[in-house]
Structures are given as C-alpha cells and as structure tokens.
Short mmCIF file of C-alpha atoms in Angstrom, two decimals:
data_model
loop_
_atom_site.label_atom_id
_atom_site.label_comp_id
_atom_site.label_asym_id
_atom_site.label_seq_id
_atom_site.Cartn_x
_atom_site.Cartn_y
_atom_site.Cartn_z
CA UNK A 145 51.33 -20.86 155.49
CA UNK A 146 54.29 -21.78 157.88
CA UNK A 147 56.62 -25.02 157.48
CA UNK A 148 54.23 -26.53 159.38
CA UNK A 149 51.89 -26.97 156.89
CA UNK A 150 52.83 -29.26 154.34
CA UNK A 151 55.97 -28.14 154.10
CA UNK A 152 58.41 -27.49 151.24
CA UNK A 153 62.04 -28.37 150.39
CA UNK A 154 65.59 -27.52 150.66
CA UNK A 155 67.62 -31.21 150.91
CA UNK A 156 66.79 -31.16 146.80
CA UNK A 157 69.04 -28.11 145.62
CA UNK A 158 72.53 -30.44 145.53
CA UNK A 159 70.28 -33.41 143.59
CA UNK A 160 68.72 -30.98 140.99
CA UNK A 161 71.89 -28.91 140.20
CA UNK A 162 73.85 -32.04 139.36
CA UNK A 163 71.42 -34.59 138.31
CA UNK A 164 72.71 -34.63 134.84
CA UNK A 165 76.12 -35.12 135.42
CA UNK A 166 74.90 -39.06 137.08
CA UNK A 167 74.91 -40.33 133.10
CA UNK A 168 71.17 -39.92 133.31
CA UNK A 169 68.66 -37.41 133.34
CA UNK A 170 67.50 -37.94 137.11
CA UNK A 171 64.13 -36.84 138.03
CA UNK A 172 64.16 -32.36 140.11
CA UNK A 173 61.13 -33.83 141.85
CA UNK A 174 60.80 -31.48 144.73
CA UNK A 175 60.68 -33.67 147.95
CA UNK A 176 60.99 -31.92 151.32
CA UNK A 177 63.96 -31.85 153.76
CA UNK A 178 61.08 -32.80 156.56
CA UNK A 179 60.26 -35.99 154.84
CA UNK A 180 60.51 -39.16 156.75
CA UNK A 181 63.79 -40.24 156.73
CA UNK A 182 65.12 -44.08 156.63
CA UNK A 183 66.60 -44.96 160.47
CA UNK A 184 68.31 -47.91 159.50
CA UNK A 185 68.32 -48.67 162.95
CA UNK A 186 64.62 -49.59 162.97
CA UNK A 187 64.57 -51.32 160.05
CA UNK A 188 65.92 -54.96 158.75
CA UNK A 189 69.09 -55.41 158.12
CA UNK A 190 70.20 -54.44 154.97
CA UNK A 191 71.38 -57.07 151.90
CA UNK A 192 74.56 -58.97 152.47
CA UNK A 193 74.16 -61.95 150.02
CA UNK A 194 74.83 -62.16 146.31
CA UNK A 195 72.40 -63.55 144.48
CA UNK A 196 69.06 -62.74 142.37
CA UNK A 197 65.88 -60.95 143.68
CA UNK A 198 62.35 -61.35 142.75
CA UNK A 199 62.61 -59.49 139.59
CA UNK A 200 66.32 -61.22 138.80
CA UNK A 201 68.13 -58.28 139.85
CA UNK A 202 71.15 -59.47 141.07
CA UNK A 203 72.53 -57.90 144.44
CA UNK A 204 75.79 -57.39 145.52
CA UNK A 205 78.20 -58.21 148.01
CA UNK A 206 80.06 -55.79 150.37
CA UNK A 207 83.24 -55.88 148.56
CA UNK A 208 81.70 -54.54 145.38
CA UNK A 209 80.76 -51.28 147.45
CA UNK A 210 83.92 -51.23 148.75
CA UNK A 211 86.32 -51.59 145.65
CA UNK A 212 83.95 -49.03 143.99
CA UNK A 213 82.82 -50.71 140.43
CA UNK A 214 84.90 -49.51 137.55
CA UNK A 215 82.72 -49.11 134.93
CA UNK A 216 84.43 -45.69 133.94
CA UNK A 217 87.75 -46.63 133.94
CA UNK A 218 88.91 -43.41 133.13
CA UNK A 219 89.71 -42.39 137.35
CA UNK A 220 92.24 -44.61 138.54
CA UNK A 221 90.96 -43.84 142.25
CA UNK A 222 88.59 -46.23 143.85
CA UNK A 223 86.45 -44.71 145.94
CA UNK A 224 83.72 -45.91 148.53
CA UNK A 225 80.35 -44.90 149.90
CA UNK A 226 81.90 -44.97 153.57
CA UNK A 227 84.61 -42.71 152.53
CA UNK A 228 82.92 -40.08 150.82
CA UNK A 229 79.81 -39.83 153.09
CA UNK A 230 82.43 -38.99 155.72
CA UNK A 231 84.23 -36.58 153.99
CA UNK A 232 83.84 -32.85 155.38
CA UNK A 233 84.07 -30.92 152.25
CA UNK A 234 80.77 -30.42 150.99
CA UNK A 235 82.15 -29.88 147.52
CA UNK A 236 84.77 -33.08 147.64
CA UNK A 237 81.81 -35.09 148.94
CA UNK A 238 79.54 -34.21 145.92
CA UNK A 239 82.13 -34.58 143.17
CA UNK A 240 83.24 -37.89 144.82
CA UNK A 241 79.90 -39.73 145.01
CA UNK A 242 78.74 -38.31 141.09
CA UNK A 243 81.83 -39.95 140.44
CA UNK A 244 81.16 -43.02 142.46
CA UNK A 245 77.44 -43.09 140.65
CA UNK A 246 78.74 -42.87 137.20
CA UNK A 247 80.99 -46.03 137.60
CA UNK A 248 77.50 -47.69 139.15
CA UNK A 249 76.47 -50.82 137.68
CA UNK A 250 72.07 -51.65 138.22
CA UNK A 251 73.70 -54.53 140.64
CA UNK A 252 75.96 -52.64 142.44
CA UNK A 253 73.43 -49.95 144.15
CA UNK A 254 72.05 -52.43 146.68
CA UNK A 255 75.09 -52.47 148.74
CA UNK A 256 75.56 -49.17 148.12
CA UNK A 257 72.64 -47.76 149.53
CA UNK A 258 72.76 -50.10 152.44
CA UNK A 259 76.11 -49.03 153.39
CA UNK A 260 75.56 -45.85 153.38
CA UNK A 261 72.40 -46.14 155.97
CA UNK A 262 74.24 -48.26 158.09
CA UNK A 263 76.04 -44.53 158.73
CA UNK A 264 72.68 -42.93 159.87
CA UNK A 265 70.28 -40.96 157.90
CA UNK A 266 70.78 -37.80 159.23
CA UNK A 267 69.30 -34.65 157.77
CA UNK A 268 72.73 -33.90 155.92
CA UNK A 269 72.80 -36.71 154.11
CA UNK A 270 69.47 -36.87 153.00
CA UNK A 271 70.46 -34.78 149.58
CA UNK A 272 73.22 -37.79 148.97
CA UNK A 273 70.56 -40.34 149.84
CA UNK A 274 68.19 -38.99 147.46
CA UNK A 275 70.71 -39.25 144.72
CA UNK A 276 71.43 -42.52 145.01
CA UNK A 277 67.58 -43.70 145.15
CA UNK A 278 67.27 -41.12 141.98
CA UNK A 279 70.41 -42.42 139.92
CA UNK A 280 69.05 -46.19 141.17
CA UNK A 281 65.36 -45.76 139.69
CA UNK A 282 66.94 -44.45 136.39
CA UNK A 283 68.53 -47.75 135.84
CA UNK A 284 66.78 -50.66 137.89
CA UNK A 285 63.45 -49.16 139.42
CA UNK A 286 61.89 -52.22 140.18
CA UNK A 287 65.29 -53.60 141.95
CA UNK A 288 65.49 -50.14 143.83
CA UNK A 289 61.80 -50.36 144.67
CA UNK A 290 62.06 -54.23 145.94
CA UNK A 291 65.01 -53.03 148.41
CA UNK A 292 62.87 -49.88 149.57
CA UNK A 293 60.05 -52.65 150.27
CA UNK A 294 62.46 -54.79 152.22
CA UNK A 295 64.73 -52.28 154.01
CA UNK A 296 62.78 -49.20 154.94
CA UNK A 297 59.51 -48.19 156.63
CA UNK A 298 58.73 -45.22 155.62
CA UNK A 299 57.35 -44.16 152.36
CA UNK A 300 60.42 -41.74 151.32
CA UNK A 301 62.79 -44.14 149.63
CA UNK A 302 59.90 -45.53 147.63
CA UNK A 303 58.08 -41.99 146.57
CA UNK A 304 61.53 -40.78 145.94
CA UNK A 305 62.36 -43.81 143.51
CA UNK A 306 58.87 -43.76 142.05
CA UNK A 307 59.70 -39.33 140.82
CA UNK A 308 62.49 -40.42 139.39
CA UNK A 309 60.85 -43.60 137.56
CA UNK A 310 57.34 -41.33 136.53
CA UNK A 311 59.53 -38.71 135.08
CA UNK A 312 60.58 -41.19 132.05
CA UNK A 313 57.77 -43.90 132.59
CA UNK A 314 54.36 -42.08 133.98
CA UNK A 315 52.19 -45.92 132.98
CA UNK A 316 54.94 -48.46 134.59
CA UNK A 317 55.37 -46.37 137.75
CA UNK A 318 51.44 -45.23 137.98
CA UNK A 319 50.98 -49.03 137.86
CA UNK A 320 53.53 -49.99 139.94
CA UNK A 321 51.84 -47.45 142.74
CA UNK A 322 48.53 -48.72 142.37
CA UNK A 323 49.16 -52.67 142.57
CA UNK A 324 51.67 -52.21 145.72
CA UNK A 325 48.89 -50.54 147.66
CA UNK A 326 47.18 -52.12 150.25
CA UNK A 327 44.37 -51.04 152.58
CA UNK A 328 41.32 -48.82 152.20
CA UNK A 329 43.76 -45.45 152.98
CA UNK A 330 45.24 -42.84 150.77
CA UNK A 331 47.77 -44.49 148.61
CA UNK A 332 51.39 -42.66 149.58
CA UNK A 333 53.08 -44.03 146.40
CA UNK A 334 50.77 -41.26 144.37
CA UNK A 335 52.76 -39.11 145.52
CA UNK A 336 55.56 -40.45 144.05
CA UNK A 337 54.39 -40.64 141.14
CA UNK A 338 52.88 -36.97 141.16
CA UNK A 339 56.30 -35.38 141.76
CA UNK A 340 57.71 -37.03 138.99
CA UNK A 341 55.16 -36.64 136.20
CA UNK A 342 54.36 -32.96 137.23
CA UNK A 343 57.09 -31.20 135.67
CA UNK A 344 56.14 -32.92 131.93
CA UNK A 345 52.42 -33.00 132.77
CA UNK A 346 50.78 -30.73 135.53
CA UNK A 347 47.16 -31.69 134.51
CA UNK A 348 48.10 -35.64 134.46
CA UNK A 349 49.45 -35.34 137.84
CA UNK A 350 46.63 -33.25 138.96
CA UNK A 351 43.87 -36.37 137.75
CA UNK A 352 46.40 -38.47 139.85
CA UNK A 353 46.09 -36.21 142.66
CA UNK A 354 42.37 -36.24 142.75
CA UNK A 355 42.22 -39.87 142.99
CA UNK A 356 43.10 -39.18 146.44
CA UNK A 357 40.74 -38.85 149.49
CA UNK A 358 41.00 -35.81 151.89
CA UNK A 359 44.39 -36.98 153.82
CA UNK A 360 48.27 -35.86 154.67
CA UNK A 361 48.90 -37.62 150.95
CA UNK A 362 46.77 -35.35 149.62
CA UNK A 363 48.07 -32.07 151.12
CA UNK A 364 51.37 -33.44 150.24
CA UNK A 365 50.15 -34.07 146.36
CA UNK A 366 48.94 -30.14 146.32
CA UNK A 367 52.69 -29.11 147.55
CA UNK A 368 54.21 -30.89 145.07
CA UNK A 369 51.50 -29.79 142.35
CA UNK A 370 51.39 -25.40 143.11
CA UNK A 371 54.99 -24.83 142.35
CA UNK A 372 54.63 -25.81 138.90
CA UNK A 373 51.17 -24.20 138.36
CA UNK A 374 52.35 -20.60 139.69
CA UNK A 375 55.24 -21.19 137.62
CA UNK A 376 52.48 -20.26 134.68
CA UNK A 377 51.24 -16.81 136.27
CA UNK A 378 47.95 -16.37 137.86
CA UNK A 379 45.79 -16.11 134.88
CA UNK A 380 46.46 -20.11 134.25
CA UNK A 381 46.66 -20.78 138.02
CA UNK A 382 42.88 -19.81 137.76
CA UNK A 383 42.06 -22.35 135.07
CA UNK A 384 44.22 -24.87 136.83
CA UNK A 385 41.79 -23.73 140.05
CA UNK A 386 38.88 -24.64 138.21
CA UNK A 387 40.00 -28.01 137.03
CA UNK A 388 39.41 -29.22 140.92
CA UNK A 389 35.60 -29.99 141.18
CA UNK A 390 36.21 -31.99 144.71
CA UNK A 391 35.54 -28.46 147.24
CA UNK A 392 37.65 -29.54 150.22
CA UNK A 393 40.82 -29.81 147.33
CA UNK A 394 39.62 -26.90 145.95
CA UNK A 395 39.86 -24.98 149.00
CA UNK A 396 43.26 -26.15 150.34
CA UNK A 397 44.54 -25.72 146.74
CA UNK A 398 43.24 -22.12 146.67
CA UNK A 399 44.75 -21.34 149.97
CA UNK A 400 48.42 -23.05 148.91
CA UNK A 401 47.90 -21.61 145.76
CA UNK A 402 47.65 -17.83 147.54
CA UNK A 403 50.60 -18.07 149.42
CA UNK A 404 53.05 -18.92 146.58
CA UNK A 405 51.94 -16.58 144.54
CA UNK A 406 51.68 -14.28 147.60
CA UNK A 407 55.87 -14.37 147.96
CA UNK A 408 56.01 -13.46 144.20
CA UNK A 409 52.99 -10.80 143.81
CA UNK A 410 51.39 -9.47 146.83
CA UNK A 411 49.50 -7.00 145.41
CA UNK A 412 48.54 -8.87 142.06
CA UNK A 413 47.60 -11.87 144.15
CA UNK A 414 45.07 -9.42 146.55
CA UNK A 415 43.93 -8.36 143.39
CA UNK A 416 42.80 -12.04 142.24
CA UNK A 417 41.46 -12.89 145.52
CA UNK A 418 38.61 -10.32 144.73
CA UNK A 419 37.38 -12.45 141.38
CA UNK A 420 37.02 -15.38 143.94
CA UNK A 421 33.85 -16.08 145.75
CA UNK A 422 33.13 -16.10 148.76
CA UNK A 423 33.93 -19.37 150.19
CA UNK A 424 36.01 -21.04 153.18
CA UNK A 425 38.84 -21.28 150.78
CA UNK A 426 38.85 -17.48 149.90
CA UNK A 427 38.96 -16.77 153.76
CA UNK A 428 42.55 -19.03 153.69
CA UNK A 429 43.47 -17.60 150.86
CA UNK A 430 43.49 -14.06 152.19
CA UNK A 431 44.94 -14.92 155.37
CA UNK A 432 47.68 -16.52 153.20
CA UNK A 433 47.99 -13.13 151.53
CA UNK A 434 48.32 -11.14 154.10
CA UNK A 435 50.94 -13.03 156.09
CA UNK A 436 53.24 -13.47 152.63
CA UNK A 437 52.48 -9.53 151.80
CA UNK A 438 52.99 -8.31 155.87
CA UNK A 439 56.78 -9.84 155.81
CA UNK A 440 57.71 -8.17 152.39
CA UNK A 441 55.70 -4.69 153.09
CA UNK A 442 53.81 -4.60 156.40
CA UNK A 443 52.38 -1.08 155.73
CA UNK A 444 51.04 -2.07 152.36
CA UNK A 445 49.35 -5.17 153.71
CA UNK A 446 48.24 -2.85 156.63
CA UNK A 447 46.48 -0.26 154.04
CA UNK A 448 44.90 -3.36 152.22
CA UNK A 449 43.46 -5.24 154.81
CA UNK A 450 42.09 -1.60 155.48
CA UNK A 451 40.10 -1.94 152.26
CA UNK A 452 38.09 -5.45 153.03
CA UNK A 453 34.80 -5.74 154.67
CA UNK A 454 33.45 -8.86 156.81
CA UNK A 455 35.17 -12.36 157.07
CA UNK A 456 37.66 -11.16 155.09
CA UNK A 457 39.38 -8.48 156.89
CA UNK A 458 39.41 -10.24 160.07
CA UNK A 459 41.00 -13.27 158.49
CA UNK A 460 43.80 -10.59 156.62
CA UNK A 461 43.89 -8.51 160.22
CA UNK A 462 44.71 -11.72 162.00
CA UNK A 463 47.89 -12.20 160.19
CA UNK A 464 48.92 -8.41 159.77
CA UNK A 465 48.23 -7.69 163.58
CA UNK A 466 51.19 -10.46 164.15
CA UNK A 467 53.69 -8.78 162.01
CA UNK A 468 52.52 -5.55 163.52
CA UNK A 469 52.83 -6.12 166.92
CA UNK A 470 56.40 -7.11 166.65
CA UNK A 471 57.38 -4.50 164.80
CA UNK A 472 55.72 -1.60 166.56
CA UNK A 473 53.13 -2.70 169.30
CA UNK A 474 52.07 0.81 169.68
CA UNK A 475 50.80 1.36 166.71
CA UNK A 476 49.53 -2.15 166.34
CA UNK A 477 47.38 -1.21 169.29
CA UNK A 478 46.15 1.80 168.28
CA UNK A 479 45.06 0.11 165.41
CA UNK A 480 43.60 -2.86 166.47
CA UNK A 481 41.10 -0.61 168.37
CA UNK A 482 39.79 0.63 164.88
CA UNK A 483 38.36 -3.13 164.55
CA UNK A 484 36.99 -3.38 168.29
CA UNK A 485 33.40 -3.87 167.66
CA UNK A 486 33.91 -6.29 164.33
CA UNK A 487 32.92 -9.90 164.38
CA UNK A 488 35.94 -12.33 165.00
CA UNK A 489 37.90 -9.11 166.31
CA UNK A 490 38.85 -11.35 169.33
CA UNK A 491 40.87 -14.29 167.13
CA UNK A 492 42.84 -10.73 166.27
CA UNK A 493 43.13 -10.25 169.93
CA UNK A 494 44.84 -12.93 170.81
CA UNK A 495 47.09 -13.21 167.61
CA UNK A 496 48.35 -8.95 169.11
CA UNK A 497 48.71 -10.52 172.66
CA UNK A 498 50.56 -13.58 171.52
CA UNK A 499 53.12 -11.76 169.66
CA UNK A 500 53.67 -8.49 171.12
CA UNK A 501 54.23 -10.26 174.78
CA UNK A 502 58.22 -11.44 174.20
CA UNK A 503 59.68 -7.40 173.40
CA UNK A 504 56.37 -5.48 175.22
CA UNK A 505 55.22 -7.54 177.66
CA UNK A 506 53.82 -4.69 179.07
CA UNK A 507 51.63 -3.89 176.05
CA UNK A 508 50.32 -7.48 175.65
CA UNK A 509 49.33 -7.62 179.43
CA UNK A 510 47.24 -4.46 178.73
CA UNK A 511 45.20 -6.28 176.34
CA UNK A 512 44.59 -9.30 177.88
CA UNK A 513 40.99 -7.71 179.74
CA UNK A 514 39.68 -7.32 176.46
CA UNK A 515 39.36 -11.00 176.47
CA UNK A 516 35.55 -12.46 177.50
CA UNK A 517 36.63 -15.63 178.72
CA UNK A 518 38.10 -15.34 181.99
CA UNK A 519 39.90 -18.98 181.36
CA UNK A 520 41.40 -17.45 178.65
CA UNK A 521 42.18 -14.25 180.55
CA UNK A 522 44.17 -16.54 182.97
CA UNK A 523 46.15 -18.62 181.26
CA UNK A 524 47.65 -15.40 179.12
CA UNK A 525 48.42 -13.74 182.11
CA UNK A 526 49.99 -16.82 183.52
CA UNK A 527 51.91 -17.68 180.41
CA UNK A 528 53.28 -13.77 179.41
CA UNK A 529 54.16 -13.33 183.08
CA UNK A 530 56.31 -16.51 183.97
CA UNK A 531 58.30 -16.03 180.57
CA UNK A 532 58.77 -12.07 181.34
CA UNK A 533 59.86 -13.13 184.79
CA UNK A 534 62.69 -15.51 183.08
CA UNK A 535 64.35 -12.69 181.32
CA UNK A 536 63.60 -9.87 184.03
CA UNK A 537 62.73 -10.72 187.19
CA UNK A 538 62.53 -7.63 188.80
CA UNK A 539 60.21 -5.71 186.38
CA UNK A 540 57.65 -8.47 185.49
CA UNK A 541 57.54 -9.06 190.22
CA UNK A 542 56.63 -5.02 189.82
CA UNK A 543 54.01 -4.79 187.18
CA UNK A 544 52.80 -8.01 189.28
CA UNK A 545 52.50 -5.93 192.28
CA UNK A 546 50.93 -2.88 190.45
CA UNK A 547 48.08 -4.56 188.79
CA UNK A 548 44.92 -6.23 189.55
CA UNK A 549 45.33 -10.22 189.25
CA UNK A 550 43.35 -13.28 189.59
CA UNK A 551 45.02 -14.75 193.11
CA UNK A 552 45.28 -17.99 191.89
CA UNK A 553 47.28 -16.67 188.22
CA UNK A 554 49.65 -14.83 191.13
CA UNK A 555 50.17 -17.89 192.95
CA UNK A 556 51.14 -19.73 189.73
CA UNK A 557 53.74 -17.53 188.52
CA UNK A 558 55.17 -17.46 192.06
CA UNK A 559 55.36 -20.68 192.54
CA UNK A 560 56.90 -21.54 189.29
CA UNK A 561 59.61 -19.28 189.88
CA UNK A 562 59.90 -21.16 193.46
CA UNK A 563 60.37 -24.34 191.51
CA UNK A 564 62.45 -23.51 189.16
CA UNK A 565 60.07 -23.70 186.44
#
C-alpha cells in the first residue's frame, strides 16, 4: 500500500514529542502531512475586531499577537507568531512558539492563528499549525472550532481541533461532529473525532467509524484506526477484524491491516493470511504482504509466493515481480516464465515490463510480445522506447532498427524526438 492510498503521517512527530510541555496534555492524534492544508489566500479574511463570538469567546486584536500575552511572566522576552514562524532554526522555532503557547490566554489564539496563515500554510509549517489548533481545542474548542468554520475550507483545522477535543471529551466533541454536519455525505468531522478517541478507546472509535458509508472519510477513519490495533499483535488484530460486520470495511481494513503488520512481521503476517478465507479482501491482503515482505527480504517473499496456489499467488507475484525486476531482471524473467500458463499471469506481465524498462530496457522490450492485446503491445513499446531514447539516444535508435515494430509505434517515437517531446 503506497502513500497513495490513504496515506500516513510525518508533519505530527514535532506536535507529539512536545505536546506536554504546552501546559496541557494535547491530543498524538496521527493526522497526515498530505492533509488539506488551510491557503489563507482562498479563504476569508481572518479576525481583526475585538469583541465576543457566538459562544462569548472573546477575540483579539492584532496587538495582543504581537506583544505576545504574558501570562507566564517568568521570560522577560516577548515574542510573536511572525517572528518565530520565520525563524530558521528548527530547534529555536519550536522552543519559541511552546513558549509563546504557554503564555496563551483562550482569547488570544484567534489572532494568533490568523497571523500565522496570513504567512502561508506551507508544508513546513503544518507541524506548528497543528499545535496551535491542538493547544487551542485544549482550552476553548468551541471558540477554535467557530474560527475553523469561519476562516478555512477545508476540513483539517476542524478534524485537527475536534482529536484534540475527543481525547478529553469523546460526548461534547462526538456531538459537536454530528450537529455541524450537513448533507446526505460522509460526515468528515468523524474523523476528527476518531483520531482523538482512538488512543483511549479503539473499539469506541471503531463504532464511530462504522457509522460511516463506503467513502475517502472512511478510508481515512481505517488509517487512523490500524496503527493502534497492530499496536496489540495479530492475535487481537483478528478479533478487532471480526468486530467489522459491514464486508466492503472489512475488506479494506483487512488489506490496511496486512500491510502494517507486514513492515513489522512478514513472515508471521503470511502466516495469518492462511486462517483467512478466501475473499476479495484476502487477495489485498496478500498483495499487501508481499510488497511490505519483497522490500525487507525479496528472496523470502520470492520462496513464499512460491508456496500459494490460485488468486493468491498471482496477486503476491504481482508485487514480488516489481521488486524483482529492478533488482535483477534476469532472474525476474526467468522466473516469471515458471507462471506463464497461470490465470492473471498477464497483470504480472505488465507489472515485470513496467519496472524493469528504466535500468533494462532491453529486457522489458523482450517481453512486451507476450502481451495479447496489440493496443497494449503499442503503447509499451511507445512509452519504454521514447524514455530510453531520452537517456541514450543512440542505443534505444539501434534496438529500433534491429527489431520488428508496428510502423505507426516507429513513427511515434520518431517524431517525438523531432519535437522535442
């Protein structure tokens, strides 16, 4: 399972290591660094009056965020959000906005926050922003979550305040979630809550997650679920399995489930896939397998996928053959022949062509008239070919001119090299 696939998350590691020095316990909910950030430039401006909010939070003006509020008297230096989020030192920058946090009254963090967006939320920043919305929910959630409402579109400010809040108060931020939801879709703000009740409660937030219909939410509820549940071993990842009665959850679950237990025990995790039945959700699972066990200990994963029958090779050979080819496409060659005449042998095919063509283009090109369909046939010459051209010229324009090609696929490359493509 690649980062494209519900992804999981690195901006957290500054947050969690220091969330106790903030003067609260902050929530280690485990967003992702490829969550939607806040572009303040698409959104409304941010606060700039004093005066009382919906929920008689008071906001603040700028100068407040700019003298740095002094409810620690203790450090003499004033300090400011503009300041510090400039600062180059990683280090300096963390120790100077804790400190900034701790002197933090629940009125001060609206101008706070906003002045720090007005900066750009670039990826680097995202760990400070996500300590501010954190040390913000622990003192004022419902202020926090009205400014989220008001200043940002997507739904990372408000699932990130909502962790923090369902760490200490699962009922008033489970309620919160489900009155500010609107529409017939997948409520994001489950998620929220999910990330920050999962550490106490893993079978609470797994009800929660269930509540959810088949959607990106969803997949994101399951991320945020498996890292606590392999954190048990696979014996209780097994009960936890059988908790899901919904079979689409069930499957995805297995399959994320696989993987992250895959990066820990390969070989005790192929081992547990055989006391699952056969189902489309064993097939991921193995294919999760066998790409985790491939990068740790190809030959191992090799000599197991050697061992299953059916389905269930191919789906293991179609990961291993990747791995394989890049490391030694002669071998991977010779041993993709000794699955030839299997079903689904052709998905393996491809997945040998695809990765072996960037160091052996040669080796690839060889395989590519094992492929029936001759559209298919075509567009992997035409693809291998122009890139080999880009990086050698001369010896992809001689293999061109000793092998049999489709005219047209000749033309193509040709003419993209004309063009400058």
């Amino acid at each position: 399972m690649n980062t494209s696939r519900f992804l999981i998350p690195s901006l957290w590691i500054i947050s969690l290591a220091t969330a106790f020095v903030i003067g609260g316990k902050l929530s280690t909910s485990s967003d992702r660094a490829s969550s939607p950030s806040d572009d303040p430039a698409d959104r409304r401006p941010s606060f700039r009056q004093s005066g009382s909010n919906a929920n008689g939070v008071s906001t603040t003006r700028r100068s407040a965020a700019n003298r740095g509020p002094t409810t620690n008297a203790g450090s003499g230096r004033e300090l400011n959000i503009t300041d510090i989020a400039r600062t180059d030192d990683p280090i300096a920058r963390t120790h100077d906005l804790l400190q900034l946090i701790s002197r933090l009254g629940a009125a001060d963090f609206a101008q706070v926050v906003a002045d720090f967006r007005e900066l750009g939320m670039t990826r680097e920043r995202m760990s400070e922003y996500s300590m501010l919305l954190h040390a913000w929910a622990q003192v004022d959630p419902l202020g926090a979550l009205e400014y989220a409402e008001n200043n940002t579109g997507s739904p990372y400010a408000r699932q990130t305040i909502l962790a923090s809040w369902a760490a200490n108060d699962p009922e008033g931020a489970l309620a919160w979630a489900k009155n500010h939801h609107q529409g017939d879709g997948p409520n994001p703000w489950l998620v929220g809550v999910i990330r920050g009740v999962v550490a106490k409660d893993p079978a609470r937030a797994t009800a929660i997650m269930q509540e959810l219909p088949y959607s990106r939410e969803r997949g994101e509820a399951v991320a945020a679920i498996i890292p606590h549940i392999v954190r048990q071993g696979i014996e209780q990842a097994s009960l936890w399995l059988d908790t899901i009665t919904d079979e689409r959850l069930r499957s995805a679950s297995t399959a994320f489930l696989a993987s992250a237990l895959a990066k820990q025990e390969p070989a005790k995790t192929a081992e547990w896939l055989t006391t699952l039945a056969d189902s489309e959700g064993k097939a991921r699972a193995t294919r999760e397998v066998a790409e985790q066990w491939s990068e740790q200990d190809l030959r191992a994963a090799v000599a197991w996928t050697d061992t299953l029958t059916g389905e269930n090779r191919m789906q293991a050979a179609r990961e291993v053959i990747g791995e394989y080819a890049r490391e030694d496409a002669a071998r991977a060659a010779s041993w993709l022949q000794s699955i030839a005449k299997e079903p689904g042998y052709e998905k393996v095919l491809e997945s040998y062509i695809r990765n072996a063509a960037r160091e052996n283009p040669e080796m690839s090109l060889a395989q590519v008239p094992e492929i029936k369909n001759p559209g298919s046939q075509e567009k992997y010459y035409e693809r291998i070919l122009r890139n080999w051209r880009e990086r050698d010229a001369q010896s992809a324009e001689a293999w061109m001119n000793n092998h049999e090609l489709p005219e047209k696929v000749r033309e193509k490359v040709l003419r993209a090299r004309k063009d400058g493509r």
